[in-house]
Amino acid sequence: MGILTVLIPVSLILGGIGLAAFFWSLKNRQYDDPEGDARRILTKDWDDHPKP
Amino acid sequence: MSAAADIPHAQISACPACAVAPSAERLAQLSAPTEARLMLSLPTAHCAACISTVESGLEALPGIRSARVNLTLKRVLIEADPDVTPDRVIADLDRLGYEAHELDAGMLSATETDRQGRELLMRLGVAGFAMMNIMLLSVAVWSGAEAHTRDLFHWISGMIAIPTVVFAGQPFFRSAWTALKAGRLGMDVPISLAIILASSISVYETWHSGHHAYFDAAVMLTFFLLAGRYLDHRTRAVARSAAQELAALEVPRAILLRDGTEATVPVAQLMVGDLVLVRPGGRMPVDGVVVAGTSEIDRSLLTGESLPVYAGPDQVVSAGEVNLTGPLTVRVTAAGRDTSLFRMAELVAIAESAKTRYTSLADRAARAYSPLVHILSFSAFGYWMWTTGGDIRYAINISAAVLIITCPCALGLAVPAVVTAASGKLFRKGLLIKSGTALERLAEVDTVVFDKTGTLTMGAPAPTNLADHSPADLSVAMALASASSHPLALALAGAARAAGVEPATLSDLREVPGYGIEGEFQGRLVRLGRAAWVGAHPLDVTATYLRVGDRIAGFSFSDTLRPGAEAAVSGLMAQGKTVWLVSGDATGAVRDMALRLGIADWIAGALPAEKAAKVAALTAAGHKVLMVGDGLNDTAALASAHVSVSPASALDAARVASDIVLLGRDIGAIVDAARIAVTSTRRIKENFYISAAYNVVAVPIALVGLATPLWAAAAMSLSSITVSLNALRMK
């Protein structure tokens, strides 16, 4: 049973990280242009360094 | 402090002339662009290469700081120096090979920050996270966790579930509260009751080391229903943003004349008494009186007349009319909210609110469902109180289980899932569904009323009797027509060129705005233009007249059919619908069009009120009417019809009044819309039957007290998945 005291917090923390990442992506307007973003990864622009 | 105080002072002294010349100041202020952010529509952008071509192409230009393409909305947002004008950027994009239109950023700002959608998505994310974690623990309980382990798991579930329900369930609680305050029982009342009851009873059971806790059910309910809510919201948001984009395409600008200078200003800043210049091809921004210039104006969007009308000094013009041949200077008599165009749009709003509200299928289902669920739950409570001799804990457990199991997960998903699938399909066919219940109403239609000009026709004329004229006349007419930009002249010149006619050589060509073109041909005066000016007897169809010496010839025109018009009419007739043609145009033109399309019932010369009366009469006779129209004269009829469609080229007021907007040029899509509407309504009903079938099985089990949290979870997810799959079956 001792394993539960480790596993339950671990699963909650991992899930929480996922949730925080979701909030972050939402706040950063990552879902405003899903179609454009899907195409953008195919271009070679800004492959070396991010757009300033 | 002193620096801040100095700034306004400095501004005042910077323009000492402003105080003495307020009109110059206003002009300077009006013409200076205040926005450095431009938004352009890019209808042809579609690929990864488009993105980089447009962005790098624009950013290479001087004055442009950044450009970002949004491919989903087909727009580009540009941040630039204040002196960069949209016209220049549009010209640059045209050079890059992309068609671009300016969008009114002010009108689109509401869609930019879709707060409501993001809020719903955030609640959905929280509910999903909580649901997965609680389910993990619940599965452990269901598979046999005992005593303290079970209690521990219930406690942890509760600690996740309670904050989640409080946060994610708010949309339901809020709308349930409004419904209760108004004395109604909406779908959200039983939903909220089930969520609250399930959570509180689980807390109580956990406290007393009970066997069953419904935390997973409460959170799952919230998740599934939020998913339905979000789908619903998205469909409407997409339609709304597309509709707003159509409205934003018409950037309201006018050319203001003041002290002999021209300045382009927003229409909203025009005042009564201002002088406005309207160039050929431009639309009247205001109501007014012509003070200088002669021209012809096209009033088809307002009245349905396809024949242009003469306009000269002292002629009264209304906002929305299109100036055809010569520049006109107009003194503003009414601007903005006082124009006849705006008043008409307001009439539509009044007509819309007065029209009997259609109750959607979902509302009708909820109306039958809510009382039934409450009665079932309360009678289960009463029965078990009586049987167990007052065991309130057991009785509440049973009635909560009934509420949870009957809860309309499937019902809440059934309609949004079908409407989303159907609207997506129709959007790809070029139809924009603006109203949530438009599809259901379209499925009931048995009579279709079409407007003619601009709806069944493109509003672009084509000559019909070229073959009746001698080659000599044709070549003179072509030479004259080539010198003008009047729509009839353009059509005549184009058709003559297509027929291989060689233009005659004329001298002294000149256009008389509002009348026609004249010139000299082999020493004789030749004229092409209005009947009275040429000296001809007017025909009863749209026509222009040619005079060569003493000989007079008439060229008749008819509107070119909109692509798909024939298919639309015959397709709708094949579906067993009655088709009417009701137009404000002259009898001859309407009769020809009705014959050409095989429409037996037609009315010509109908005034706006008569159109609406015709629709009302058909409705009174028990018909469900679909009105298809584009002009201001159709708006009243559009608003009073059971369901209405307008093309994207329609006036803003007409598009606002209609439920469905035709984005493409092809009107044949209406037939598909009618067919898809029937299928989607059938799917919605099927989904209701499916959820009813689940309840028929599950409710008796809950009533006799055999329902466990595992049962509730299984029934809920199975029915939700079935209705979603059924919705996707849409063809």
XYZ file of C-alpha atoms in Angstrom, chain B residues 45-609:
565
model
C -4.648 31.744 -49.707
C -4.613 27.996 -49.168
C -1.128 26.516 -48.686
C 2.176 26.679 -46.850
C 3.808 28.466 -49.788
C 1.054 31.103 -49.680
C 1.924 31.895 -46.075
C 5.613 32.435 -46.670
C 5.131 34.294 -49.983
C 2.681 36.745 -48.448
C 4.542 37.218 -45.177
C 8.048 37.595 -46.575
C 6.747 39.597 -49.540
C 4.973 42.073 -47.312
C 7.716 42.333 -44.725
C 10.228 43.226 -47.459
C 8.186 46.350 -48.206
C 9.107 49.660 -46.605
C 6.912 50.752 -43.705
C 5.557 47.315 -42.885
C 6.736 46.083 -39.498
C 5.179 42.647 -39.446
C 2.636 40.550 -41.314
C 0.958 37.417 -40.017
C -1.293 35.193 -42.111
C -4.155 33.341 -40.465
C -4.984 30.508 -42.847
C -8.034 29.304 -40.925
C -9.750 32.673 -41.301
C -7.952 33.470 -44.594
C -6.774 36.856 -43.344
C -3.541 38.719 -42.940
C -2.883 41.074 -40.048
C -0.352 43.778 -40.820
C 1.372 46.123 -38.413
C 2.731 49.065 -40.281
C 3.705 52.699 -40.124
C 0.720 55.054 -40.096
C 1.389 56.243 -43.641
C 0.880 52.789 -45.181
C -2.528 52.711 -46.847
C -4.611 49.584 -47.453
C -4.798 50.380 -51.187
C -1.034 50.213 -51.471
C -0.816 46.906 -49.648
C -3.647 45.471 -51.754
C -1.778 46.507 -54.910
C 1.404 44.881 -53.565
C -0.464 41.664 -52.768
C -1.989 41.710 -56.242
C 1.557 41.854 -57.636
C 2.420 38.812 -55.488
C -0.542 37.039 -57.065
C -3.044 37.228 -54.224
C -6.456 38.792 -54.298
C -6.997 40.894 -51.161
C -9.838 42.946 -49.724
C -9.720 45.419 -46.917
C -11.592 44.474 -43.760
C -12.969 46.922 -41.251
C -10.887 46.001 -38.210
C -13.278 47.743 -35.834
C -16.094 45.498 -36.922
C -14.022 42.344 -36.459
C -12.515 43.111 -33.074
C -15.317 41.212 -31.364
C -14.371 37.951 -33.061
C -10.687 38.534 -32.429
C -11.044 37.895 -28.746
C -13.463 35.028 -28.568
C -13.464 35.069 -24.791
C -16.556 32.960 -24.371
C -15.152 30.158 -26.492
C -11.831 30.153 -24.678
C -13.598 30.138 -21.332
C -15.673 27.121 -22.339
C -12.582 25.353 -23.629
C -10.777 26.002 -20.349
C -13.672 24.582 -18.330
C -13.766 21.598 -20.680
C -10.035 21.034 -20.128
C -10.407 21.160 -16.342
C -13.374 18.775 -16.428
C -11.448 16.398 -18.687
C -8.405 16.404 -16.416
C -10.557 15.779 -13.330
C -12.601 13.094 -15.078
C -9.530 11.076 -16.056
C -7.968 11.227 -12.588
C -11.191 10.377 -10.783
C -11.921 7.550 -13.197
C -8.494 6.096 -12.382
C -9.435 5.972 -8.711
C -13.024 4.869 -9.391
C -11.886 1.888 -11.438
C -9.822 0.824 -8.431
C -12.896 1.064 -6.206
C -15.104 -0.793 -8.682
C -12.557 -3.585 -9.014
C -12.670 -4.193 -5.285
C -10.834 -1.693 -3.120
C -12.101 -2.153 0.417
C -12.435 -0.277 3.683
C -9.776 2.374 4.257
C -8.331 2.204 0.766
C -11.814 2.854 -0.674
C -12.381 5.723 1.716
C -9.012 7.225 0.845
C -9.793 6.989 -2.862
C -13.206 8.554 -2.328
C -11.638 11.418 -0.380
C -9.061 12.114 -3.084
C -11.789 11.905 -5.778
C -13.861 14.356 -3.778
C -10.970 16.766 -3.411
C -10.550 16.808 -7.187
C -14.259 16.716 -8.036
C -15.680 19.464 -5.826
C -13.489 22.342 -7.116
C -13.907 21.025 -10.652
C -17.690 20.970 -10.437
C -17.747 24.428 -8.874
C -15.545 25.840 -11.654
C -16.583 23.842 -14.722
C -20.294 23.584 -13.960
C -20.835 27.349 -13.848
C -22.378 27.699 -17.336
C -25.110 25.230 -16.331
C -25.702 26.695 -12.883
C -25.951 30.186 -14.317
C -28.466 29.311 -17.033
C -30.452 27.095 -14.645
C -30.692 30.031 -12.246
C -31.929 32.392 -14.989
C -34.479 29.767 -16.066
C -35.726 29.316 -12.502
C -35.949 33.069 -11.939
C -38.082 33.327 -15.078
C -40.244 30.482 -13.785
C -39.196 28.004 -16.472
C -37.770 24.495 -16.328
C -35.045 24.435 -18.944
C -32.748 21.539 -19.713
C -30.155 23.056 -17.361
C -32.292 22.752 -14.234
C -32.246 18.933 -14.066
C -28.591 18.995 -15.180
C -27.562 21.339 -12.364
C -29.691 19.445 -9.876
C -28.071 16.152 -10.882
C -24.541 17.572 -10.650
C -25.134 19.240 -7.271
C -27.053 16.303 -5.794
C -24.497 13.752 -7.016
C -21.604 15.748 -5.549
C -23.211 16.455 -2.200
C -24.505 12.932 -1.681
C -21.036 11.599 -2.487
C -19.453 13.889 0.083
C -21.994 12.658 2.642
C -21.373 8.982 1.738
C -17.608 9.446 1.881
C -17.901 11.077 5.298
C -19.811 8.038 6.546
C -17.516 5.498 4.787
C -20.302 4.586 2.340
C -19.839 2.088 -0.500
C -20.970 4.289 -3.386
C -19.728 7.706 -4.390
C -20.794 9.418 -7.623
C -17.897 11.858 -7.998
C -16.946 10.345 -11.345
C -20.537 10.621 -12.599
C -20.823 14.271 -11.574
C -17.587 15.198 -13.346
C -18.281 13.063 -16.398
C -21.686 14.678 -16.761
C -20.062 18.085 -16.665
C -17.468 17.051 -19.230
C -19.865 15.568 -21.784
C -22.326 18.423 -21.513
C -19.543 20.998 -21.799
C -18.368 19.219 -24.952
C -21.861 19.640 -26.414
C -21.945 23.287 -25.312
C -18.558 23.941 -26.890
C -19.553 22.350 -30.223
C -22.674 24.486 -30.215
C -20.684 27.607 -29.454
C -18.087 26.882 -32.132
C -20.637 26.382 -34.887
C -22.233 29.678 -34.028
C -18.893 31.466 -33.620
C -17.708 30.311 -37.064
C -20.954 31.470 -38.650
C -20.822 34.749 -36.773
C -17.236 35.517 -37.714
C -17.895 34.708 -41.372
C -20.993 36.911 -41.324
C -19.036 39.710 -39.683
C -16.329 39.349 -42.287
C -18.914 39.862 -45.026
C -20.096 43.000 -43.274
C -16.541 44.194 -42.693
C -15.721 43.870 -46.398
C -17.703 47.021 -47.078
C -15.431 49.549 -45.459
C -17.662 52.561 -45.116
C -15.703 55.450 -46.629
C -16.801 58.526 -48.498
C -15.060 61.324 -50.347
C -15.764 64.574 -48.518
C -15.475 67.844 -50.445
C -14.517 70.802 -48.339
C -13.022 74.110 -49.458
C -12.358 72.556 -52.851
C -10.241 69.686 -51.509
C -11.130 66.000 -51.418
C -10.598 63.879 -48.342
C -11.479 60.248 -47.771
C -13.308 59.940 -44.457
C -15.318 57.251 -42.662
C -19.025 57.548 -43.418
C -19.750 57.774 -39.685
C -18.090 61.206 -39.585
C -20.250 62.769 -42.286
C -22.689 65.450 -41.171
C -25.845 66.882 -42.698
C -24.910 69.629 -45.152
C -21.533 68.134 -46.101
C -20.764 67.741 -49.788
C -19.835 64.252 -50.895
C -18.353 63.170 -54.205
C -19.585 59.803 -55.538
C -17.474 58.449 -58.385
C -18.894 56.152 -61.093
C -19.129 52.639 -59.708
C -19.403 53.901 -56.125
C -22.290 53.325 -53.754
C -24.178 56.249 -52.217
C -22.953 56.460 -48.619
C -25.770 58.736 -47.466
C -29.202 60.070 -48.368
C -28.903 63.341 -50.194
C -29.673 65.663 -53.076
C -27.535 65.898 -56.212
C -26.021 69.383 -56.524
C -23.753 68.846 -59.513
C -23.183 66.304 -62.253
C -25.452 64.019 -64.257
C -25.370 60.275 -64.228
C -27.468 57.173 -64.074
C -28.034 55.293 -60.861
C -28.756 51.626 -60.286
C -31.436 51.184 -57.642
C -31.841 47.426 -58.060
C -30.658 46.634 -54.528
C -33.291 48.938 -53.105
C -36.244 48.391 -55.406
C -35.470 45.409 -57.647
C -35.672 47.558 -60.827
C -33.065 46.333 -63.261
C -33.272 49.511 -65.373
C -30.907 52.337 -64.356
C -32.518 55.658 -63.436
C -31.412 59.121 -64.585
C -29.883 61.363 -61.935
C -29.212 65.080 -62.290
C -29.206 68.192 -60.095
C -31.994 68.305 -57.466
C -32.583 64.550 -57.799
C -33.008 62.876 -54.427
C -30.751 59.849 -53.915
C -30.785 57.229 -51.174
C -27.954 55.417 -49.467
C -27.274 52.054 -51.111
C -27.850 53.151 -54.717
C -24.949 52.656 -57.127
C -23.714 55.511 -59.320
C -23.069 54.272 -62.862
C -21.779 56.791 -65.382
C -20.715 60.238 -64.237
C -19.355 61.685 -60.995
C -22.032 63.173 -58.757
C -21.689 65.730 -56.001
C -24.273 65.087 -53.328
C -25.332 67.305 -50.436
C -25.971 65.126 -47.388
C -29.536 65.314 -46.069
C -29.293 62.347 -43.733
C -26.276 60.397 -42.561
C -25.617 57.289 -40.505
C -28.578 56.269 -38.390
C -30.979 58.635 -40.164
C -30.475 57.268 -43.687
C -33.304 55.383 -45.331
C -30.961 52.372 -45.559
C -30.486 52.298 -41.812
C -34.175 52.901 -41.126
C -35.020 49.920 -43.355
C -32.528 47.791 -41.448
C -34.232 48.834 -38.235
C -37.638 47.893 -39.636
C -36.182 44.454 -40.223
C -35.048 44.215 -36.622
C -38.570 45.091 -35.505
C -40.089 42.545 -37.903
C -37.694 39.919 -36.585
C -38.550 40.447 -32.955
C -42.263 40.434 -33.740
C -42.054 37.185 -35.665
C -43.281 34.198 -33.714
C -40.257 32.472 -32.277
C -39.643 29.011 -33.567
C -39.179 26.449 -30.800
C -36.250 24.215 -31.645
C -36.487 20.443 -31.500
C -34.114 20.447 -28.521
C -36.316 22.902 -26.626
C -39.411 20.846 -27.347
C -37.607 17.702 -26.143
C -36.436 19.516 -23.010
C -39.945 20.740 -22.314
C -41.242 17.177 -22.229
C -38.148 15.816 -20.526
C -37.551 18.131 -17.551
C -40.862 17.634 -15.700
C -40.753 13.894 -16.370
C -37.301 13.523 -14.814
C -38.227 15.569 -11.753
C -41.435 13.605 -11.207
C -39.570 10.284 -11.579
C -36.876 11.314 -9.133
C -39.285 12.685 -6.523
C -41.620 9.702 -6.708
C -38.634 7.354 -6.309
C -37.660 9.346 -3.215
C -41.210 9.191 -1.813
C -41.642 5.496 -2.577
C -38.374 4.448 -0.926
C -38.996 6.678 2.112
C -42.291 4.883 2.522
C -40.957 1.325 1.897
C -37.873 1.623 4.091
C -39.783 3.345 6.809
C -37.965 6.681 6.601
C -34.405 5.774 5.577
C -33.699 9.216 4.118
C -30.103 8.383 3.172
C -31.155 5.423 1.006
C -34.052 7.329 -0.578
C -31.870 10.292 -1.506
C -29.292 7.906 -2.946
C -31.925 6.353 -5.214
C -33.364 9.656 -6.390
C -29.852 10.977 -7.112
C -29.096 7.831 -9.115
C -32.283 8.398 -11.144
C -31.298 11.994 -11.859
C -27.772 11.009 -12.868
C -28.842 8.188 -15.151
C -31.597 10.139 -16.905
C -29.385 13.183 -17.239
C -29.420 14.330 -20.831
C -25.812 13.736 -21.782
C -26.963 12.373 -25.080
C -29.644 15.035 -25.398
C -27.131 17.803 -24.801
C -24.770 16.320 -27.386
C -27.371 15.060 -29.886
C -28.320 18.402 -31.396
C -24.950 20.225 -31.349
C -23.132 17.237 -32.852
C -25.588 16.962 -35.757
C -25.741 20.720 -36.357
C -21.931 20.951 -36.314
C -21.588 18.130 -38.828
C -24.294 19.557 -41.109
C -23.060 23.166 -40.958
C -19.520 22.048 -41.714
C -20.737 20.146 -44.740
C -22.817 23.070 -45.991
C -19.996 25.542 -45.354
C -17.801 23.557 -47.720
C -20.588 23.820 -50.302
C -20.589 27.608 -49.863
C -23.534 28.049 -47.497
C -23.232 29.802 -44.182
C -25.779 28.789 -41.542
C -26.298 31.809 -39.311
C -29.118 30.629 -37.111
C -29.022 27.500 -34.959
C -32.536 26.423 -35.872
C -32.272 27.318 -39.583
C -31.697 23.700 -40.617
C -34.723 22.414 -38.719
C -36.890 25.139 -40.242
C -35.475 24.535 -43.721
C -36.454 20.876 -43.440
C -40.126 21.861 -43.067
C -40.276 24.162 -46.098
C -42.825 23.389 -48.855
C -42.891 26.713 -50.753
C -39.968 28.720 -52.100
C -40.215 32.404 -53.048
C -37.393 33.789 -55.204
C -36.513 37.390 -55.879
C -35.238 38.017 -59.408
C -32.615 40.755 -59.720
C -29.385 39.798 -57.988
C -30.770 36.484 -56.734
C -31.726 34.338 -59.714
C -29.723 36.692 -61.923
C -26.245 38.080 -61.446
C -27.446 41.648 -61.942
C -25.215 41.800 -65.047
C -27.063 42.313 -68.343
C -26.453 40.458 -71.634
C -27.849 41.574 -75.041
C -30.579 39.304 -76.389
C -31.276 40.497 -79.939
C -27.846 41.064 -81.528
C -28.794 38.862 -84.482
C -31.690 41.176 -85.433
C -29.381 44.008 -86.361
C -27.418 44.680 -89.523
C -23.630 44.295 -89.321
C -23.239 48.007 -90.054
C -25.407 48.999 -87.076
C -23.606 46.514 -84.883
C -20.193 47.884 -85.704
C -21.340 51.473 -84.993
C -23.008 50.390 -81.754
C -19.886 48.546 -80.715
C -17.659 51.535 -81.394
C -19.950 53.759 -79.336
C -20.344 51.243 -76.533
C -16.580 50.711 -76.223
C -16.222 54.343 -75.185
C -18.373 53.990 -72.063
C -18.204 52.161 -68.773
C -21.989 51.939 -68.379
C -22.968 48.316 -67.637
C -25.225 48.038 -70.697
C -22.496 49.487 -72.927
C -19.885 47.143 -71.458
C -22.176 44.160 -72.044
C -22.951 45.245 -75.610
C -19.300 45.835 -76.496
C -18.307 42.518 -74.936
C -20.990 40.559 -76.783
C -20.182 42.246 -80.091
C -16.505 41.439 -79.647
C -17.393 37.835 -78.886
C -19.513 37.737 -82.061
C -16.509 38.875 -84.109
C -17.820 42.355 -84.997
C -15.257 44.958 -86.102
C -15.839 48.411 -84.575
C -16.566 51.239 -87.026
C -14.280 54.256 -87.050
C -15.984 57.201 -85.384
C -14.915 60.734 -84.657
C -15.867 63.266 -81.987
C -16.810 60.578 -79.480
C -18.137 61.981 -76.240
C -20.151 60.635 -73.352
C -23.100 62.659 -72.082
C -23.439 61.491 -68.466
C -26.940 60.290 -67.750
C -27.893 60.074 -71.425
C -25.451 58.072 -73.507
C -22.618 58.360 -76.001
C -22.600 60.279 -79.245
C -20.160 60.633 -82.108
C -19.876 61.217 -85.806
C -19.938 58.388 -88.345
C -19.395 59.188 -92.034
C -20.604 62.734 -91.442
C -23.757 61.697 -89.586
C -24.571 62.058 -85.925
C -24.774 58.694 -84.146
C -26.023 58.181 -80.616
C -26.333 55.242 -78.264
C -28.257 55.707 -75.053
C -31.603 56.427 -73.429
C -34.788 56.182 -75.494
C -35.861 59.816 -75.098
C -32.413 61.184 -75.930
C -32.118 59.017 -79.038
C -35.758 59.621 -80.015
C -36.986 56.032 -79.794
C -40.069 54.436 -78.314
C -39.002 52.609 -75.149
C -39.407 48.825 -75.134
C -40.853 47.085 -72.075
C -37.570 45.358 -71.277
C -34.136 46.686 -70.361
C -32.763 48.210 -73.563
C -30.447 50.778 -75.066
C -31.117 52.550 -78.359
C -28.961 53.367 -81.362
C -29.554 56.225 -83.766
C -27.659 56.313 -87.052
C -28.893 59.329 -88.995
C -32.668 58.818 -88.947
C -32.593 55.075 -88.397
C -33.263 53.830 -84.894
C -32.505 50.399 -83.497
C -33.176 49.001 -80.049
C -30.874 46.562 -78.263
C -32.735 44.615 -75.615
C -30.996 43.057 -72.621
C -31.813 40.484 -70.084
C -29.991 39.675 -66.919
C -27.538 36.791 -67.052
C -28.754 33.877 -64.986
C -26.857 33.153 -61.790
C -24.994 29.839 -62.161
C -27.113 27.013 -60.827
C -30.378 29.001 -61.073
C -31.988 26.459 -63.383
C -30.715 23.564 -61.256
C -31.990 25.263 -58.098
C -35.503 25.789 -59.457
C -35.843 22.344 -61.030
C -34.211 20.648 -58.023
C -36.568 22.317 -55.566
C -39.553 21.439 -57.771
C -38.348 17.832 -57.906
C -38.382 17.816 -54.097
C -42.095 18.615 -54.348
C -41.859 22.280 -53.417
C -43.893 25.069 -55.003
C -41.731 27.818 -56.493
C -42.785 31.488 -56.771
C -40.990 34.378 -58.479
C -41.816 37.713 -56.852
C -39.905 40.708 -58.168
C -40.033 44.483 -58.086
C -38.922 44.598 -61.718
C -41.038 45.353 -64.823
C -43.518 42.754 -66.099
C -41.637 41.896 -69.296
C -38.388 41.019 -67.591
C -40.081 38.982 -64.871
C -42.281 37.099 -67.374
C -39.265 36.177 -69.518
C -37.366 34.933 -66.507
C -40.302 32.862 -65.238
C -40.710 31.260 -68.673
C -37.012 30.543 -68.944
C -36.916 28.776 -65.577
C -40.296 27.083 -65.878
C -41.827 28.919 -62.917
C -45.620 29.034 -63.286
C -46.381 31.445 -60.432
C -44.871 34.913 -60.746
C -45.603 38.460 -59.637
C -43.973 41.535 -61.170
C -43.688 45.116 -59.922
C -44.067 44.073 -56.301
C -43.376 46.748 -53.704
C -41.432 45.730 -50.566
C -44.653 45.627 -48.511
